[in-house]
Structures are given as C-alpha cells and as structure tokens.
Coordinates of C-alpha atoms in Angstrom, one line a residue:
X1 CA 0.0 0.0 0.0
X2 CA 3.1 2.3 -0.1
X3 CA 2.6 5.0 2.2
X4 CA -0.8 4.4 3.1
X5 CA -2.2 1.8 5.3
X6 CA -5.6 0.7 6.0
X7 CA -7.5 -1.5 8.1
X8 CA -10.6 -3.1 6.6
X9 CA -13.8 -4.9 7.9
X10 CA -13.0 -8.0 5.1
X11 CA -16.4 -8.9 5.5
X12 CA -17.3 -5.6 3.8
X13 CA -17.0 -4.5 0.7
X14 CA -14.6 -1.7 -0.5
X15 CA -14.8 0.5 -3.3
X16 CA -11.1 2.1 -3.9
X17 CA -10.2 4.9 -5.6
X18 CA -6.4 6.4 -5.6
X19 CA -5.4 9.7 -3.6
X20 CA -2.5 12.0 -4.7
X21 CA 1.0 12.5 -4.0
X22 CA 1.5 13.6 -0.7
X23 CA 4.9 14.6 2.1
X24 CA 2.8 12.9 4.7
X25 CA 1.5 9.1 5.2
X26 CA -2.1 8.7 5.5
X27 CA -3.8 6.3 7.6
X28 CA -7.6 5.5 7.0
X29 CA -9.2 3.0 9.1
X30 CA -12.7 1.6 9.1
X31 CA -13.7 0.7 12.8
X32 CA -17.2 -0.3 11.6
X33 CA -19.9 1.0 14.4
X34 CA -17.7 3.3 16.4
X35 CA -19.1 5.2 19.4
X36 CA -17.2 8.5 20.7
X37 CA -16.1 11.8 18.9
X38 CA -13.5 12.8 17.2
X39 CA -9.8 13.5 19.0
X40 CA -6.6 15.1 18.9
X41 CA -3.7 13.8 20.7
X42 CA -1.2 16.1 21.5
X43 CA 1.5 14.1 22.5
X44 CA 1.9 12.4 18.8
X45 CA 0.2 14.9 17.0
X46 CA -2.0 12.8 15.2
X47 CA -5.7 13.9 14.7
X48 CA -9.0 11.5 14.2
X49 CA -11.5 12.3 12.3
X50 CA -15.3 10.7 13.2
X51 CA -17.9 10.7 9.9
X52 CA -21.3 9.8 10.9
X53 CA -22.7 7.7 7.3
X54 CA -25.9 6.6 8.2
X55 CA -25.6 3.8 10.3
X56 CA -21.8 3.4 10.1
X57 CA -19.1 6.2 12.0
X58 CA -16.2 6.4 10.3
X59 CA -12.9 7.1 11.6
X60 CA -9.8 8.6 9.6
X61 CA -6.7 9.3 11.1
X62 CA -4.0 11.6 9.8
X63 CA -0.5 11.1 11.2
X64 CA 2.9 13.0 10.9
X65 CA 4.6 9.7 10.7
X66 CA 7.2 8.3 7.6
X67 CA 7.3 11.3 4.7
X68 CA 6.4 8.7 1.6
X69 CA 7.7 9.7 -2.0
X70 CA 5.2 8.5 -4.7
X71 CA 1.8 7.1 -3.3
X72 CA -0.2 8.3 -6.4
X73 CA -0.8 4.7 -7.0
X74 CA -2.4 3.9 -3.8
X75 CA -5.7 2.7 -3.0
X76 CA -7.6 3.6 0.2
X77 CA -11.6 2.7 0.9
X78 CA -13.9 5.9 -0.5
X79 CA -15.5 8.4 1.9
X80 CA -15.2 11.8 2.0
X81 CA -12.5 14.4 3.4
X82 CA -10.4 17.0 2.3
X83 CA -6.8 17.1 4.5
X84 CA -4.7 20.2 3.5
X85 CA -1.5 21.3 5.1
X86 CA -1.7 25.0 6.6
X87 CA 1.2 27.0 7.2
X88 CA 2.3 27.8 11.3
X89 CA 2.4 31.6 10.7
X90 CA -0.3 32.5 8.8
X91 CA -2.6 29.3 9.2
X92 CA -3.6 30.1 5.6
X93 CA -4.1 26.4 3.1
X94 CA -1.4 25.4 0.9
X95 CA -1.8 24.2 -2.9
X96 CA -0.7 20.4 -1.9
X97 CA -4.1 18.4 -0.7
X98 CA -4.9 14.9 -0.8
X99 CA -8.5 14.1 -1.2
X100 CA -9.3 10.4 0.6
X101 CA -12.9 9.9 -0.5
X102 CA -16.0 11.3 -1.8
X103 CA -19.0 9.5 -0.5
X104 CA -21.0 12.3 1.9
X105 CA -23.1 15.6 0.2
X106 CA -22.2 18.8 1.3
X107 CA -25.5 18.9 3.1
X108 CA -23.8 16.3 5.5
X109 CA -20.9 18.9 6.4
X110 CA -22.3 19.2 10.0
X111 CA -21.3 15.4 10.7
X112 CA -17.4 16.4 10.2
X113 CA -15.8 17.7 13.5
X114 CA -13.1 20.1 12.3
X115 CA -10.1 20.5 13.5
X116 CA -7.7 23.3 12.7
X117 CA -3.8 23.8 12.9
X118 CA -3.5 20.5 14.8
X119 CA -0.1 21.1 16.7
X120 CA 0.3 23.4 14.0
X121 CA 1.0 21.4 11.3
X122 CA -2.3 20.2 9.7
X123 CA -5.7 21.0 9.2
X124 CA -9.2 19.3 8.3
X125 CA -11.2 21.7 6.1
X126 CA -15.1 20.7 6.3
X127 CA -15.8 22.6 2.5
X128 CA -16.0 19.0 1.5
X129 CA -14.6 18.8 -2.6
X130 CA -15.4 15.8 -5.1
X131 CA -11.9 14.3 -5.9
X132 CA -13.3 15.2 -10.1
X133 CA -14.5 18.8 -9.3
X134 CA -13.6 21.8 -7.3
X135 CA -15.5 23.7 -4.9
X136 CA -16.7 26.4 -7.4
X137 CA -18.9 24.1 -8.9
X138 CA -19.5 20.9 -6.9
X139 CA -22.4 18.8 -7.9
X140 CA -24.7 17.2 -5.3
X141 CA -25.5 14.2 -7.8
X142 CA -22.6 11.7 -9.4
X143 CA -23.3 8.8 -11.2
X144 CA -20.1 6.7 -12.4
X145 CA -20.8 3.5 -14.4
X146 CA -17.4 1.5 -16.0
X147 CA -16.5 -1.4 -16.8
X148 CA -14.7 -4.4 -15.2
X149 CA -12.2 -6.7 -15.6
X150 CA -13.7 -10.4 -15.2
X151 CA -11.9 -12.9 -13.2
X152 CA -13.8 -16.1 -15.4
X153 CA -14.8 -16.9 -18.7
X154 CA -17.8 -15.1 -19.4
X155 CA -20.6 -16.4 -21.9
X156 CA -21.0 -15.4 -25.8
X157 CA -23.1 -12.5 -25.3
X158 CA -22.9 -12.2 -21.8
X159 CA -22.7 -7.9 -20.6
X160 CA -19.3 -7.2 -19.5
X161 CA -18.8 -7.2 -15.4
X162 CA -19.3 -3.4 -14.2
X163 CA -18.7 -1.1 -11.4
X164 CA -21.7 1.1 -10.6
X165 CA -21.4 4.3 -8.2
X166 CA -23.6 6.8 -6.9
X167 CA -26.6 7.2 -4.5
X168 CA -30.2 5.4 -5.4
X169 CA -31.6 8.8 -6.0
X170 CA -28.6 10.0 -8.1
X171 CA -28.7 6.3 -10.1
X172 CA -32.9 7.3 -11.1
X173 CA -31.7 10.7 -11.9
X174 CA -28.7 11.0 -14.3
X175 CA -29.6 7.8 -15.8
X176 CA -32.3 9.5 -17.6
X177 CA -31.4 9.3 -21.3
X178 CA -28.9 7.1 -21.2
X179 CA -28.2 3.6 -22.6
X180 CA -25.1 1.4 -22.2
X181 CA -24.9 -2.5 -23.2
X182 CA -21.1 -4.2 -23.1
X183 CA -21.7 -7.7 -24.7
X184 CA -18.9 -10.5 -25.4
X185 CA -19.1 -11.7 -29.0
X186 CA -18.8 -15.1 -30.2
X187 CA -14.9 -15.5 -29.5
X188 CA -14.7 -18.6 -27.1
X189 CA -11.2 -18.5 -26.3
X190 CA -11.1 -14.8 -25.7
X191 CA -12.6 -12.3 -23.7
X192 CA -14.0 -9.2 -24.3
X193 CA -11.7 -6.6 -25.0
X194 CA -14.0 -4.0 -25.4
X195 CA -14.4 -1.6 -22.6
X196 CA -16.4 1.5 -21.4
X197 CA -16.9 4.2 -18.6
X198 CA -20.1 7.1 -17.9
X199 CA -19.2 9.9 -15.3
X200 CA -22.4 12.3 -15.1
X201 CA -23.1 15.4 -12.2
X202 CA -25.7 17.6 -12.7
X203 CA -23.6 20.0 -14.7
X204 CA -21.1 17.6 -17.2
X205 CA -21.3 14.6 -19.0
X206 CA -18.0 12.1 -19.7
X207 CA -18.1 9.2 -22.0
X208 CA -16.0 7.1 -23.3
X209 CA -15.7 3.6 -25.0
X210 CA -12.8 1.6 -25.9
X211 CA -12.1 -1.8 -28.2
X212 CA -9.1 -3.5 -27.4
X213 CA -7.2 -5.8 -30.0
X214 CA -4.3 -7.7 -29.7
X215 CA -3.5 -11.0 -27.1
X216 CA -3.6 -8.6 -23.9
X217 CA -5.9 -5.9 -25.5
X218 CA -8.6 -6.1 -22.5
X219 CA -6.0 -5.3 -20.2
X220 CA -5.2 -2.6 -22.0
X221 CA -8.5 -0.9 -23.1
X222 CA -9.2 -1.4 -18.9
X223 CA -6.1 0.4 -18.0
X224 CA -7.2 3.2 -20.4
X225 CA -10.8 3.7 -19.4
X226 CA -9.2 4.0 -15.5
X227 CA -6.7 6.0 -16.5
X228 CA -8.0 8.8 -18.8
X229 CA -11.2 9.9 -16.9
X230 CA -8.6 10.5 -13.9
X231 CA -6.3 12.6 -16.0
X232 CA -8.8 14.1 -17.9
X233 CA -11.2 15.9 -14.2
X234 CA -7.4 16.3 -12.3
X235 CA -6.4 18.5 -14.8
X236 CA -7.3 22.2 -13.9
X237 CA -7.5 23.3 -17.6
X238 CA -9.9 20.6 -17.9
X239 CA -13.4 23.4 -17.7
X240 CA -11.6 26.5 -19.8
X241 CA -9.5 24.5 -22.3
X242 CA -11.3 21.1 -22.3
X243 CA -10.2 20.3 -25.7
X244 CA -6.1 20.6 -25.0
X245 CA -6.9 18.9 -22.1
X246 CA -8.2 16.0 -23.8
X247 CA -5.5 15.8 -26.1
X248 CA -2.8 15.5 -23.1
X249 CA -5.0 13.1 -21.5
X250 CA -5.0 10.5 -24.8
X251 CA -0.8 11.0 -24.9
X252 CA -0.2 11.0 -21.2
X253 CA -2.3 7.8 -20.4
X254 CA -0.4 6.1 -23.1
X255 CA 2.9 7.0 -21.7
X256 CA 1.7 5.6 -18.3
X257 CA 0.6 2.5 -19.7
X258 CA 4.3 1.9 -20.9
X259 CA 5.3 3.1 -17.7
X260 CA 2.8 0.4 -15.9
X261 CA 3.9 -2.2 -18.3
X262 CA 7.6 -2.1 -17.4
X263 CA 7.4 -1.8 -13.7
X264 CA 4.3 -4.7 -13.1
X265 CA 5.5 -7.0 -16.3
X266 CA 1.5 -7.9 -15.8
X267 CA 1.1 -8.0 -19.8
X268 CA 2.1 -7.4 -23.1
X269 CA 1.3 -3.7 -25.1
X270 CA 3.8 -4.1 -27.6
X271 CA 1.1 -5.6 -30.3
X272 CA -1.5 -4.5 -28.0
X273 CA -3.8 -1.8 -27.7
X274 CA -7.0 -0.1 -27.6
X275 CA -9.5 2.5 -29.7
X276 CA -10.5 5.1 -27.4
X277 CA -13.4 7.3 -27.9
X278 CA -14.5 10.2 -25.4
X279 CA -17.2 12.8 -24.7
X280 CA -16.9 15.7 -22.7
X281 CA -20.6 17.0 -22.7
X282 CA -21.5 20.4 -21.0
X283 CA -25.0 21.0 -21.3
X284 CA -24.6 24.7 -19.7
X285 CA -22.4 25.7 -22.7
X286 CA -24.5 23.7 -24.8
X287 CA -21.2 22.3 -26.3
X288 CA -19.9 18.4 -26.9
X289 CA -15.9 18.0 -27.2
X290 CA -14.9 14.6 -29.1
X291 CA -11.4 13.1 -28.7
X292 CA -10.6 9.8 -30.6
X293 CA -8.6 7.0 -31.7
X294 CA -9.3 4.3 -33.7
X295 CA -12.6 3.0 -35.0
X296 CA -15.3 3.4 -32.1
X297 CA -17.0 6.0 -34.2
X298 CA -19.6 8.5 -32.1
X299 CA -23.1 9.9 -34.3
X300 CA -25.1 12.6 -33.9
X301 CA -29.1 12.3 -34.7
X302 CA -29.9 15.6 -35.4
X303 CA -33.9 16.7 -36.8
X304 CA -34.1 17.0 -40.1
X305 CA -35.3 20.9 -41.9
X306 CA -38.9 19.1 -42.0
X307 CA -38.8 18.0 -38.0
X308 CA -39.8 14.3 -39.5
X309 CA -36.9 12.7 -39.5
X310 CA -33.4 12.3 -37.7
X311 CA -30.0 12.6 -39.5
X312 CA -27.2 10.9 -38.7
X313 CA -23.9 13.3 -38.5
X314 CA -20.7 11.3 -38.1
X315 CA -18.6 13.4 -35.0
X316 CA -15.8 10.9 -35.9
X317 CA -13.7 9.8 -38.5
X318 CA -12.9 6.4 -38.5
X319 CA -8.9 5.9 -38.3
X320 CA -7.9 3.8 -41.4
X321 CA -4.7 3.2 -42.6
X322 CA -5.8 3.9 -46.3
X323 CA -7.1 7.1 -46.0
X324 CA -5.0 9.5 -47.9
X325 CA -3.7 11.8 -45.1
X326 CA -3.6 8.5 -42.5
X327 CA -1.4 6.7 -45.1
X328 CA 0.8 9.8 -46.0
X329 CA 2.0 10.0 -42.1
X330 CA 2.2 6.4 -42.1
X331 CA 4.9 6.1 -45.0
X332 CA 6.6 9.1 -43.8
X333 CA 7.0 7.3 -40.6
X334 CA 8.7 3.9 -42.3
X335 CA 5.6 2.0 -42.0
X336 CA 3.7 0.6 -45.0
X337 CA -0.1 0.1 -45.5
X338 CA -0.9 -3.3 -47.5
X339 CA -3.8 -5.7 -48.1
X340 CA -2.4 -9.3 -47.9
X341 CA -4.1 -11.6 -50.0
X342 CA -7.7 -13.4 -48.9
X343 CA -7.7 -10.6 -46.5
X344 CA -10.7 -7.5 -46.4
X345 CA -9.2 -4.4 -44.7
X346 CA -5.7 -2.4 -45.4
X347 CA -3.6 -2.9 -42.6
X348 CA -0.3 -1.2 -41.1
X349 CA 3.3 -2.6 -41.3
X350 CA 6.6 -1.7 -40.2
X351 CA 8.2 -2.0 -44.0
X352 CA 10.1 -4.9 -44.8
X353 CA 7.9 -6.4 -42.3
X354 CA 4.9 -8.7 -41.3
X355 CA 3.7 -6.8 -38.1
X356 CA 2.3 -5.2 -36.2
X357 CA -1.1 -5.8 -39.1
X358 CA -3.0 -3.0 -37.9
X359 CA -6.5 -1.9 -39.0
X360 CA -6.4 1.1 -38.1
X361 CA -3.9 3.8 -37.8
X362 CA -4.0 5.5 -34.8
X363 CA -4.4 3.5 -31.0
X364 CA -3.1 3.7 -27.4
X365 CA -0.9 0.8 -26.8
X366 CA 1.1 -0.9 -29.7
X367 CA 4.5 0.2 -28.6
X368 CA 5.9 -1.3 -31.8
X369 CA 3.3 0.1 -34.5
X370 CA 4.8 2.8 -33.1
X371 CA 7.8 2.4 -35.4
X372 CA 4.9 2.6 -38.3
X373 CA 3.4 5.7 -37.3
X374 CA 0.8 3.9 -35.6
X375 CA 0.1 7.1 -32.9
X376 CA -2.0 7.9 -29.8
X377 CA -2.2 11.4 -30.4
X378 CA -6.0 12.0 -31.1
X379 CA -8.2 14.0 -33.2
X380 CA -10.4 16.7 -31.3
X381 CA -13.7 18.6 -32.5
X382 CA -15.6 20.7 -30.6
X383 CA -19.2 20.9 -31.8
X384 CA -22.0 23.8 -30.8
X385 CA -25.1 21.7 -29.7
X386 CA -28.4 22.5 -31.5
X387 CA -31.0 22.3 -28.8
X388 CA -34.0 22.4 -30.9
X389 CA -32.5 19.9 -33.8
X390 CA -29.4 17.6 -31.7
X391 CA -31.8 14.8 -30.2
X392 CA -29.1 12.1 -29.2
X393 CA -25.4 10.6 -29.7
X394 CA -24.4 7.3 -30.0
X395 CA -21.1 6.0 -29.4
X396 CA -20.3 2.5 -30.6
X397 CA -17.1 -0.1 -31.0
X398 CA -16.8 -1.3 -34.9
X399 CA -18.2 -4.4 -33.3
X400 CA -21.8 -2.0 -34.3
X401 CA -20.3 -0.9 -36.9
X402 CA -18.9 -3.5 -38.9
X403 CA -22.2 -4.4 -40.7
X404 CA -24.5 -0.9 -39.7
X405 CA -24.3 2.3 -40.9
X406 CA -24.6 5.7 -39.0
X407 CA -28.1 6.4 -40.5
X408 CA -29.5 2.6 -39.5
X409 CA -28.2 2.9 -35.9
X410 CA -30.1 6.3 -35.5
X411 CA -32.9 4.9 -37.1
X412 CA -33.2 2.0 -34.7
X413 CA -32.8 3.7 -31.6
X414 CA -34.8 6.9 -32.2
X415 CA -37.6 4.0 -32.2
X416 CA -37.1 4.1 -28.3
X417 CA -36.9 7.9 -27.7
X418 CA -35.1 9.1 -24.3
X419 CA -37.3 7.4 -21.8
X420 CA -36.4 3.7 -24.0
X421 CA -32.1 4.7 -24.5
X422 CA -31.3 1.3 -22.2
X423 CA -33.6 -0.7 -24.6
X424 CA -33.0 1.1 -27.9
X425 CA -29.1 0.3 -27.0
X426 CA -30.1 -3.2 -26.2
X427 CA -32.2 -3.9 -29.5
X428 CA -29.2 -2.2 -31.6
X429 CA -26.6 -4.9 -29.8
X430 CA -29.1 -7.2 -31.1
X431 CA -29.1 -6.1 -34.5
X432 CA -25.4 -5.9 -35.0
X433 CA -25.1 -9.4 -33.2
X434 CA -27.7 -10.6 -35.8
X435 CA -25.8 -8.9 -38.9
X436 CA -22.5 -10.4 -37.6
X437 CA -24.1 -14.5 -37.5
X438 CA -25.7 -13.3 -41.0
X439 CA -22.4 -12.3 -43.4
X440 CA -19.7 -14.4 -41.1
X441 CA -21.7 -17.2 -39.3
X442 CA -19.9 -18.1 -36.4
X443 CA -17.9 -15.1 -35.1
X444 CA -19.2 -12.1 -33.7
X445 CA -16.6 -9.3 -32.8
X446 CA -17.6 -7.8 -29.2
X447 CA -20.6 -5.2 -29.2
X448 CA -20.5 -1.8 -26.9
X449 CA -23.0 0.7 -27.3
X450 CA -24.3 4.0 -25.7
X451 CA -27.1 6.4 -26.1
X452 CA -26.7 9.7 -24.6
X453 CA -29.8 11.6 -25.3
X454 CA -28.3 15.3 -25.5
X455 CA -32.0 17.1 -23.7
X456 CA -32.7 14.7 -21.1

C-alpha cells in the first residue's frame, strides 16, 4: 500500500479509488460502528476524524509519521475528506491536498468535527470537494458506471462485469437518457476486449468507450478507461480549455501504460492496444468535445429541416490506414499500408515487415506500431449543440459498426426515444449481433453501445 495503510472490515465490501502524492502518510481505518467523537492527541500529534454515514461512524486518522515519495498509485476505501497542510504563521491552506474519498453531500458537512492547525502542522477543512470537481462548482449528484475486468470466462453474449457508483436517487436521476450494453461476441477463447466508462453530475457529461485488440488488448483498453477519466477531471485546464486537455489526457495515459507495463510486467502492449473514444458534454455551454482514436466511431441524430426525421452526422472519422492523409504519415513514418491476399481491410506494417497488421492507424498501446506511425495522439472537434435539432449521440465499438451504418443505428434507436435509451441500445446490440451471424456465421466481434440523449 506504499505510504498508506488501512485497516478493513473483510467482510465488507470496498470501493477504492487512488489519492494524490503527498509529504505525509495517511492512515484511514474503518472501525465499523464506532461510538465516541473525534480527537486530537497532542503528545503524537495525530488527529482522528469521526464521519457519521448513516448507520456506520467512520474514523480517519492523519498522522505526521514516515514522509512517503510516490503514493499516487495507492488505494484507500472511498469516503469523503479533504486534509490540507496549513502554514504555522499564517494558518492560511497550501496548494498540496490529498482528497481520501467522496462519498458524503455537502448537506452532510455538520457530521465532520473540524479541526484546525492540529499542533500546528495540519488542518481538516469541512468545505467538502469531489476528488473530479472543485469547490466552485460541486455537484450534489454523481453517477459513475465503467467497466470491469472479469476474473472467469464469461458467456457469448454475456454484458461485460461493471462497477456502478452513486446514491439510489442520483442512479434514477442522471440515468435519464442514457443507454449502455457491453456484450462478449462469439470468440470462445477470448474475452472481451471491449471496454467503457459514464461519469455524469448535474452540470457535465463524460463518455468514453474503448475496443481492445491484440492478445492482452482487454488489459489494455481497462487500464485506459481508468486511467483517462482521472487525468482528464485532475487536470485544472480541464473546464476553460477542455479540448487541450483531452488531447494531453489520450498521450499521457499512453505513456503511463508503458510506464505500468515495465514496472508490473503484468502484460504485453507491444502488439497490444485499444480505440478510445471520449465525450466531454456540457450541457450549460451547450457544447460536446470529441477526442478519438481508432474505429469506435460516435453519431449525432440531429432533426431533419422538416422535424420528420433524424439525421445521422458522423462526429468521428474512423482511423484507417488507407485514407489519404492517414497513409501519407504512415509512410513518412517507415511504416507501410498493404492488403495481404484473402484478406478484407488495409492494414499497417513496419516495412520490410509482417507486423504489427493494424487496422487502423492511430491506437493507445502498440508500442511497436509505433515504429509505423501507428500514434495515440487524437483528433479533437468541438461541436455547438443545436438544442432544438441535436436529439441524441451514439457511441459505438466497430463491433456495431462492422455491418450498420450511422443512419440505420439512429434509425433503430430513435424507435425508443429518451425514456427507451437502455432498450434502444439493447435492440441495436441485437441487431449488430444478428448482422454479424448473418455475413460471417460463427464469429461475432464484441458489441458496446451508448445512447446519450443530448435534452434529457
């Protein structure tokens, strides 16, 4: 646990989340039902925090003990406190904070006792902050759905395992208009690779869906749904320059997935990687950011001039090595784009060379199509939402769009309208799993979709 250490009821389930880089080592324990109020000793100068969640008092403790170097990596059960360090002389709050956890509302403030300048050294703020928002403009309802790795063979078909959190109330709410269906295709011998992940607060929307290729490409696409929402809401450009910030976030998490890859030797992303697909949606602004690599291509239904019927607008491009300006960086890189013989689509190789065999011409991972211009660097739109045309977006993994087009996919879920997204996204898995069996017979590529009704 590096710096951090914890002590947890095993018969309870945790939900973990990491906290930053810090000077000083957190402890958090769980005591379960704990009677008494919060404490300061002043002969160690460690301070005890009591939170009273419903039927469960929690206890953190924040000790001056072992300065750690690097615990961004640790995990530490979720709740909700904000620890900064204060200076002596001016007891004013310094820009270094670690956030441990994020389960109470601000309504709840009054269960924190606070304590401030404990032996002068620390203090626990009660303006409670959301470890993906600042205080300006904290939102009272989250909802996070993503997916999960699973540790067994799941069924053709089955929906990929998931991780669902926020409060019942918050679960009804920001649901509303959405639809999400992660299926396995028919691939006995592999898993699903594809991958997914829905933050949504009252005020922003972020999406993002992800296909993973190669022998370890569901490790992969997993690492990078974990990874990018996290570098995408730390980063404080993330509400003024949203699209820069997405850009950094596609490059960085690739870096860190090399980085991960040669410290834990866990798997393989030298001919392994992911698409990666992500929506930033800010319905204040009335705005939608796109930021993609790969072939998970995201559609816009927007109204037609007679209000009849919906349009699809493609908001991404798929990335394939034989499109003219794909192929032109590709050769000036030393790769090569070829068909091979029996085979449908143009693939990517390092020339002189039978691999990596790419589809597609930009992805996070593939260390080695690297050496064929094979990049992670993404392209970025920003698009003014119509509010009286833009009805809904879909994003989808080419396991949709293999054998549908843009226009059939909006035609098949418009059917539904926002109160039926989960079952229009359901009967268009369907579809593409029936269009699949129908030109290849007996292999199905993995199916994600999403429906994200823009007015909901």
């Amino acid at each position: 646990m590096g710096g951090c250490s914890s002590s947890i009821n095993p018969n309870k389930k945790q939900s973990l989340i990491p906290i930053r880089k810090t000077d000083y080592n957190i402890e958090v324990n769980f005591d379960g039902i704990m009677n008494g109020n919060s404490r300061r000793d002043n002969n160690n100068g460690d301070g005890y925090l009591s939170i009273n969640n419903g039927c469960e008092r929690r206890r953190l403790s924040v000790s001056r003990s072992d300065p750690v170097n690097d615990i961004d990596n640790t995990e530490v059960p979720r709740g909700r406190a904000l620890f900064k360090k204060v200076s002596k002389e001016k007891n004013t709050t310094l820009d270094r904070a670690v956030i441990v956890n994020n389960n109470l509302d601000r309504d709840n403030s009054d269960n924190l006792n606070t304590f401030n300048n404990i032996n002068g050294d620390f203090a626990i703020n009660d303006t409670l902050e959301s470890c993906l928002l600042d205080s300006s403009s904290y939102p009272k309802r989250r909802l996070s759905v993503t997916g999960a790795l699973s540790h067994r063979t799941q069924e053709t078909f089955e929906c990929k395992a998931e991780e669902i959190n926020g409060d019942e109330i918050a679960n009804k709410e920001l649901q509303h208009g959405i639809g999400y269906v992660c299926r396995k295709g028919l691939k006995p011998e592999s898993p699903n690779q594809d991958d997914f992940f829905i933050y949504r607060t009252e005020l922003w929307g972020l999406y993002g869906v992800f296909d993973g290729h190669g022998p370890f490409g569901h490790d992969v696409s997993n690492f990078i749904q974990r990874e990018l929402p996290q570098l995408i809401l730390k980063d404080k450009r993330w509400k003024v320059n949203p699209g820069e910030v997405l850009r950094y976030a596609f490059i960085k998490s690739h870096q860190k997935l090399q980085d991960y890859v040669l410290q834990t030797n866990e798997f393989d992303c030298s001919l392994s990687g992911t698409t990666a697909t992500v929506i930033l949606h800010q319905p204040l602004e009335q705005r939608i950011i796109t930021a993609h690599v790969g072939d998970s291509r995201s559609v816009l239904a927007r109204w037609s001039r007679s209000g009849r019927t919906l349009e699809a607008i493609d908001l991404t491009n798929d990335h394939k090595p034989n499109s003219e300006q794909e192929k032109r960086r590709i050769v000036a890189a030393g790769g090569q784009v070829k068909r091979i013989e029996g085979d449908i689509p143009y693939r990517v190789f390092i020339k002189g060379k039978m691999y990596p065999g790419l589809a597609m011409s930009r992805a996070i991972g593939d260390t080695l199509g690297y050496q064929a211009g094979i990049i992670p660097e993404p392209d970025v739109n920003v698009y003014q939402i119509r509010p009286d045309k833009d009805a809904f977006i879909l994003i989808c993994s080419d396991g949709v769009w293999e054998f549908i087009s843009s226009q059939e996919a909006v035609d098949l879920v418009a059917e539904g309208g926002s109160t039926g997204a989960q079952i229009s996204a359901e009967r268009l898995a369907r579809e593409a799993w029936r269009r699949w069996i129908q030109e290849e017979g007996n292999v199905v590529d993995d199916i994600t979709v999403q429906v994200i009704y823009l007015q909901a």
